[in-house]
Short mmCIF file of C-alpha atoms in Angstrom, two decimals:
data_model
loop_
_atom_site.label_atom_id
_atom_site.label_comp_id
_atom_site.label_asym_id
_atom_site.label_seq_id
_atom_site.Cartn_x
_atom_site.Cartn_y
_atom_site.Cartn_z
CA MET A 1 0.00 0.00 0.00
CA ASP A 2 1.49 3.40 -1.02
CA ASN A 3 1.64 6.51 1.20
CA VAL A 4 -1.50 8.08 -0.24
CA SER A 5 -3.59 4.91 0.08
CA LEU A 6 -2.36 4.40 3.63
CA PHE A 7 -3.16 7.97 4.54
CA ASN A 8 -6.62 7.82 2.95
CA CYS A 9 -7.31 4.61 4.88
CA MET A 10 -6.28 6.29 8.15
CA PHE A 11 -8.30 9.36 7.18
CA LYS A 12 -11.50 7.38 6.58
CA SER A 13 -11.11 5.52 9.87
CA LYS A 14 -10.86 8.81 11.72
CA LEU A 15 -14.09 9.92 10.14
CA ILE A 16 -15.77 6.92 11.59
CA VAL A 17 -14.69 6.32 14.85
CA SER A 18 3.08 34.85 22.74
CA VAL A 19 0.48 36.86 21.71
CA LEU A 20 1.45 38.88 18.61
CA GLY A 21 2.31 42.54 19.04
CA SER A 22 -0.66 44.83 18.56
CA SER A 23 1.00 46.74 15.72
CA VAL A 24 1.54 43.55 13.71
CA ILE A 25 -2.04 42.41 14.32
CA CYS A 26 -3.45 45.76 13.25
CA ILE A 27 -1.50 45.53 10.00
CA LEU A 28 -2.25 41.90 9.23
CA PHE A 29 -5.65 41.19 10.73
CA CYS A 30 -8.22 42.52 13.20
CA PHE A 31 -7.71 40.63 16.42
CA ASN A 32 -10.63 39.27 18.41
CA ALA A 33 -9.91 40.28 22.01
CA SER A 34 -11.70 37.21 23.36
CA ALA A 35 -9.45 34.82 21.43
CA LYS A 36 -6.57 33.05 23.13
CA ILE A 37 -4.22 31.93 20.37
CA ILE A 38 -2.00 29.06 21.41
CA THR A 39 1.15 28.42 19.35
CA LYS A 40 3.84 25.80 19.58
CA ASP A 41 6.56 24.13 17.57
CA VAL A 42 5.87 20.47 16.77
CA GLU A 43 8.59 17.96 15.96
CA TYR A 44 7.82 14.98 13.75
CA LYS A 45 9.86 12.75 11.46
CA ASP A 46 10.32 11.46 7.95
CA GLY A 47 12.28 8.33 8.76
CA LYS A 48 15.39 9.62 10.54
CA THR A 49 14.91 13.19 9.32
CA VAL A 50 13.51 15.50 12.00
CA LEU A 51 10.94 18.04 10.82
CA GLU A 52 9.69 20.98 12.87
CA GLY A 53 6.23 22.34 12.14
CA PHE A 54 4.24 25.11 13.79
CA LEU A 55 0.75 24.80 15.31
CA ALA A 56 -1.71 27.60 16.05
CA TYR A 57 -5.26 27.46 17.38
CA ASP A 58 -7.76 29.46 19.43
CA ASP A 59 -8.04 27.86 22.85
CA SER A 60 -11.42 29.53 23.46
CA VAL A 61 -13.10 27.55 20.64
CA GLU A 62 -14.75 24.38 21.88
CA GLY A 63 -15.07 21.07 20.07
CA LYS A 64 -13.65 19.90 16.77
CA ARG A 65 -13.12 22.44 14.02
CA PRO A 66 -11.74 22.61 10.46
CA GLY A 67 -8.00 22.27 9.96
CA VAL A 68 -5.80 24.28 7.62
CA LEU A 69 -2.41 22.98 6.50
CA ILE A 70 0.02 25.72 5.45
CA VAL A 71 3.12 25.16 3.31
CA HIS A 72 5.91 27.70 3.37
CA GLU A 73 7.68 29.67 0.65
CA TRP A 74 11.00 28.57 -0.80
CA ASN A 75 12.91 30.17 2.08
CA GLY A 76 11.49 27.62 4.52
CA LEU A 77 9.21 27.74 7.52
CA GLY A 78 9.64 31.20 9.02
CA SER A 79 7.82 34.16 10.52
CA TYR A 80 5.67 34.86 7.47
CA VAL A 81 3.74 31.58 7.43
CA LYS A 82 3.70 31.50 11.23
CA ASN A 83 1.91 34.85 11.22
CA ARG A 84 -0.51 33.52 8.60
CA ALA A 85 -1.17 30.50 10.81
CA GLN A 86 -2.07 32.76 13.71
CA GLN A 87 -4.38 34.82 11.50
CA ILE A 88 -6.15 31.65 10.38
CA ALA A 89 -6.39 30.46 13.99
CA GLN A 90 -8.17 33.74 14.77
CA LEU A 91 -10.83 32.69 12.24
CA GLY A 92 -11.56 29.67 14.44
CA TYR A 93 -9.56 27.01 12.58
CA VAL A 94 -6.62 24.87 13.64
CA ALA A 95 -3.61 25.84 11.52
CA PHE A 96 -0.47 23.76 11.08
CA CYS A 97 2.60 24.84 9.12
CA ALA A 98 4.31 21.85 7.56
CA ASP A 99 8.10 21.73 7.42
CA ILE A 100 9.15 20.43 4.01
CA TYR A 101 12.89 21.00 4.35
CA GLY A 102 13.67 19.67 7.83
CA LYS A 103 14.43 21.11 11.26
CA GLY A 104 17.01 23.88 11.13
CA ILE A 105 17.11 24.06 7.34
CA ARG A 106 16.16 27.67 6.75
CA PRO A 107 17.79 29.17 3.64
CA LYS A 108 19.42 32.58 4.18
CA ASN A 109 19.47 33.87 0.60
CA THR A 110 17.98 33.26 -2.83
CA GLU A 111 20.76 30.87 -3.83
CA GLU A 112 20.16 28.63 -0.81
CA SER A 113 16.39 28.88 -1.27
CA ALA A 114 16.64 27.88 -4.92
CA LYS A 115 18.85 24.92 -4.02
CA GLN A 116 16.47 23.63 -1.34
CA ALA A 117 13.31 24.14 -3.38
CA GLY A 118 15.01 22.47 -6.34
CA ILE A 119 15.51 19.26 -4.37
CA TYR A 120 11.76 18.81 -3.94
CA ARG A 121 10.70 20.16 -7.32
CA ALA A 122 13.00 17.57 -8.88
CA ASP A 123 11.62 14.78 -6.67
CA ARG A 124 7.83 15.04 -6.50
CA ILE A 125 7.56 11.76 -4.58
CA LEU A 126 9.67 13.25 -1.78
CA MET A 127 7.71 16.51 -1.95
CA ARG A 128 4.41 14.66 -1.66
CA ARG A 129 5.66 12.51 1.20
CA ARG A 130 6.82 15.52 3.22
CA VAL A 131 3.56 17.40 2.77
CA ILE A 132 1.49 14.30 3.58
CA LEU A 133 3.46 13.89 6.82
CA GLY A 134 2.56 17.46 7.73
CA LEU A 135 -1.06 16.75 6.90
CA GLU A 136 -1.01 13.73 9.19
CA GLU A 137 0.24 15.92 12.05
CA LEU A 138 -2.66 18.29 11.49
CA ILE A 139 -5.19 15.45 11.31
CA ASN A 140 -3.79 13.99 14.54
CA GLN A 141 -4.67 17.11 16.53
CA GLU A 142 -7.58 16.18 18.78
CA THR A 143 -9.45 19.43 18.04
CA VAL A 144 -9.41 18.90 14.25
CA ASP A 145 -12.38 17.61 12.27
CA PRO A 146 -10.73 15.34 9.64
CA SER A 147 -13.67 15.74 7.28
CA ARG A 148 -12.96 19.46 6.93
CA ILE A 149 -9.36 19.99 5.85
CA VAL A 150 -7.88 22.49 3.42
CA ALA A 151 -4.21 22.87 2.44
CA ILE A 152 -2.86 26.26 1.41
CA GLY A 153 0.61 27.25 0.22
CA TYR A 154 2.63 30.28 -0.78
CA CYS A 155 5.01 30.33 -3.77
CA PHE A 156 6.94 27.02 -3.44
CA GLY A 157 4.21 25.98 -1.00
CA GLY A 158 1.51 26.73 -3.56
CA GLY A 159 3.08 24.28 -5.97
CA THR A 160 3.47 21.79 -3.14
CA VAL A 161 -0.22 21.78 -2.18
CA LEU A 162 -1.12 21.31 -5.85
CA GLU A 163 1.13 18.24 -5.85
CA LEU A 164 -0.64 17.12 -2.69
CA ALA A 165 -3.94 17.32 -4.56
CA ARG A 166 -2.49 15.46 -7.55
CA SER A 167 -1.44 12.64 -5.21
CA GLY A 168 -5.13 11.80 -4.73
CA ILE A 169 -5.27 12.69 -1.06
CA GLU A 170 -8.79 12.99 0.30
CA ILE A 171 -9.10 16.51 1.64
CA ALA A 172 -11.74 19.13 0.95
CA GLY A 173 -9.67 21.71 -0.88
CA VAL A 174 -6.33 23.27 -1.75
CA ILE A 175 -5.38 26.91 -2.32
CA SER A 176 -2.24 28.09 -4.10
CA PHE A 177 -1.10 31.68 -3.52
CA HIS A 178 1.28 32.78 -6.33
CA GLY A 179 2.51 29.20 -6.60
CA ASN A 180 4.22 27.10 -9.26
CA LEU A 181 1.61 25.53 -11.52
CA ASP A 182 3.74 23.04 -13.44
CA THR A 183 4.12 19.34 -12.78
CA PRO A 184 6.14 16.59 -14.48
CA ASN A 185 3.07 14.35 -14.35
CA PRO A 186 -0.01 16.32 -15.49
CA LYS A 187 -2.01 13.11 -15.92
CA ASP A 188 -1.89 12.73 -12.12
CA SER A 189 -4.58 15.39 -11.98
CA LYS A 190 -7.10 12.65 -12.66
CA ASN A 191 -6.49 11.66 -9.04
CA ILE A 192 -7.59 15.02 -7.62
CA LYS A 193 -10.48 14.78 -5.19
CA ALA A 194 -10.15 18.25 -3.63
CA LYS A 195 -11.61 21.50 -4.90
CA VAL A 196 -8.83 23.74 -6.20
CA LEU A 197 -8.40 27.51 -5.93
CA VAL A 198 -5.44 29.23 -7.59
CA LEU A 199 -4.68 32.88 -6.78
CA GLN A 200 -2.19 34.32 -9.24
CA GLY A 201 -0.68 37.64 -10.27
CA SER A 202 -1.13 38.59 -13.92
CA GLU A 203 2.55 39.58 -14.20
CA ASP A 204 4.04 36.68 -12.23
CA PRO A 205 7.15 35.52 -14.14
CA ALA A 206 6.90 32.13 -12.40
CA ALA A 207 3.47 31.54 -13.92
CA PRO A 208 3.21 33.34 -17.28
CA PRO A 209 0.06 33.13 -19.44
CA ASP A 210 1.15 29.94 -21.23
CA ALA A 211 1.73 28.20 -17.89
CA ARG A 212 -1.69 29.32 -16.66
CA LEU A 213 -3.37 28.05 -19.83
CA ALA A 214 -1.56 24.71 -19.55
CA PHE A 215 -2.72 24.38 -15.95
CA GLN A 216 -6.30 25.22 -16.87
CA LYS A 217 -6.26 22.57 -19.59
CA GLU A 218 -4.78 20.07 -17.14
CA MET A 219 -7.62 20.74 -14.69
CA ASP A 220 -10.31 20.61 -17.37
CA ASP A 221 -8.98 17.38 -18.85
CA ALA A 222 -9.18 15.80 -15.39
CA ASN A 223 -12.67 17.22 -14.66
CA VAL A 224 -11.41 18.96 -11.53
CA ASP A 225 -13.59 21.45 -9.65
CA TRP A 226 -11.21 24.40 -9.98
CA GLN A 227 -11.07 28.19 -9.91
CA MET A 228 -8.35 30.66 -10.85
CA ILE A 229 -8.35 34.33 -9.91
CA ILE A 230 -5.88 36.64 -11.66
CA TYR A 231 -4.89 39.90 -9.97
CA GLY A 232 -3.98 42.61 -12.47
CA GLY A 233 -0.54 44.15 -12.08
CA ALA A 234 0.54 41.72 -9.36
CA VAL A 235 3.82 39.84 -9.66
CA HIS A 236 5.25 36.90 -7.73
CA GLY A 237 5.02 36.93 -3.92
CA PHE A 238 2.26 39.55 -3.83
CA THR A 239 1.01 38.57 -0.34
CA ASN A 240 4.27 39.15 1.57
CA PRO A 241 5.19 42.73 2.60
CA ALA A 242 8.81 41.62 3.07
CA ASN A 243 9.10 41.37 -0.72
CA GLY A 244 9.12 45.16 -1.06
CA ASN A 245 7.08 47.25 -3.48
CA ASP A 246 9.08 47.23 -6.73
CA PRO A 247 7.22 45.02 -9.23
CA THR A 248 9.98 45.45 -11.82
CA LYS A 249 11.99 42.91 -9.82
CA GLY A 250 9.35 40.25 -10.53
CA VAL A 251 8.72 39.71 -6.82
CA ALA A 252 6.85 42.38 -4.86
CA TYR A 253 4.07 42.99 -2.37
CA ASN A 254 0.72 44.19 -3.71
CA GLU A 255 -1.66 45.34 -0.98
CA LYS A 256 -4.83 45.12 -3.08
CA ALA A 257 -4.01 41.64 -4.35
CA ASP A 258 -3.07 40.54 -0.84
CA LYS A 259 -6.40 41.67 0.65
CA ARG A 260 -8.44 40.37 -2.27
CA SER A 261 -6.75 36.97 -2.20
CA TRP A 262 -7.31 36.70 1.57
CA ASN A 263 -11.01 37.46 1.03
CA ALA A 264 -11.13 34.83 -1.74
CA MET A 265 -9.59 32.33 0.67
CA GLU A 266 -12.22 33.07 3.30
CA LEU A 267 -15.03 32.63 0.78
CA PHE A 268 -13.51 29.32 -0.31
CA PHE A 269 -13.29 28.21 3.33
CA ASN A 270 -16.95 29.09 3.83
CA GLU A 271 -17.92 27.04 0.78
CA ILE A 272 -15.73 24.06 1.66
CA PHE A 273 -16.47 23.90 5.36
CA SER A 274 -20.23 24.41 4.99
CA GLY A 275 -20.36 21.41 2.67
CA LYS A 276 -21.96 23.34 -0.16
#
């Protein structure tokens, strides 16, 4: 039995049977004063390789709730996705940031980031295994409802969650924020069971028009329930303020696209988690 089949079997059986600074919160998201956001690092393993994820949830919410898996950018699991996890926890979900690279592997520059991301983009089996292990950690949280799971990713992470969907994993949905759309095995899209939302900048050099058209054809050929929203003028990395504001570099923050894509994510969550 392969990893995906084993996970799906475990998944079906489950169905049966600190505080951020106020200035950061005001910039990123309106904080609910009654919420008590709990965060912690979580170690888990891929064989002998130690991985270190990040968990965030609102301790004031009772009972089981939807889970959101988050996959980091090509520079590894850092403050950006951790902040996103806390924002999502404030919405009432359990958020878990998967660690694709391994504990302590946090690239310090574009060269190191490209090298690390290249390892997994060249080995999609390894990429899928690492993201599935992160998904298992999320599912194993006692407050998570395994029937309501969405995986989201940014840049490298966006491409990773699309590979997760192509693996045939049984989750409700995946969202790619300015992610890589290509795959060496486009026919694997026939395995997709999740709804797919792609949020892309119109000027993203990592996903030019021909790549977007190829992805759309891939989804249509596989009869996937998919959506793609294109944000005019936005380039790669449009959700991260740390990317600066010079779009001529090909990577830059775009406030409008950031807010609009966040709203699109929330609408998708509402659709997925309400079962409609």
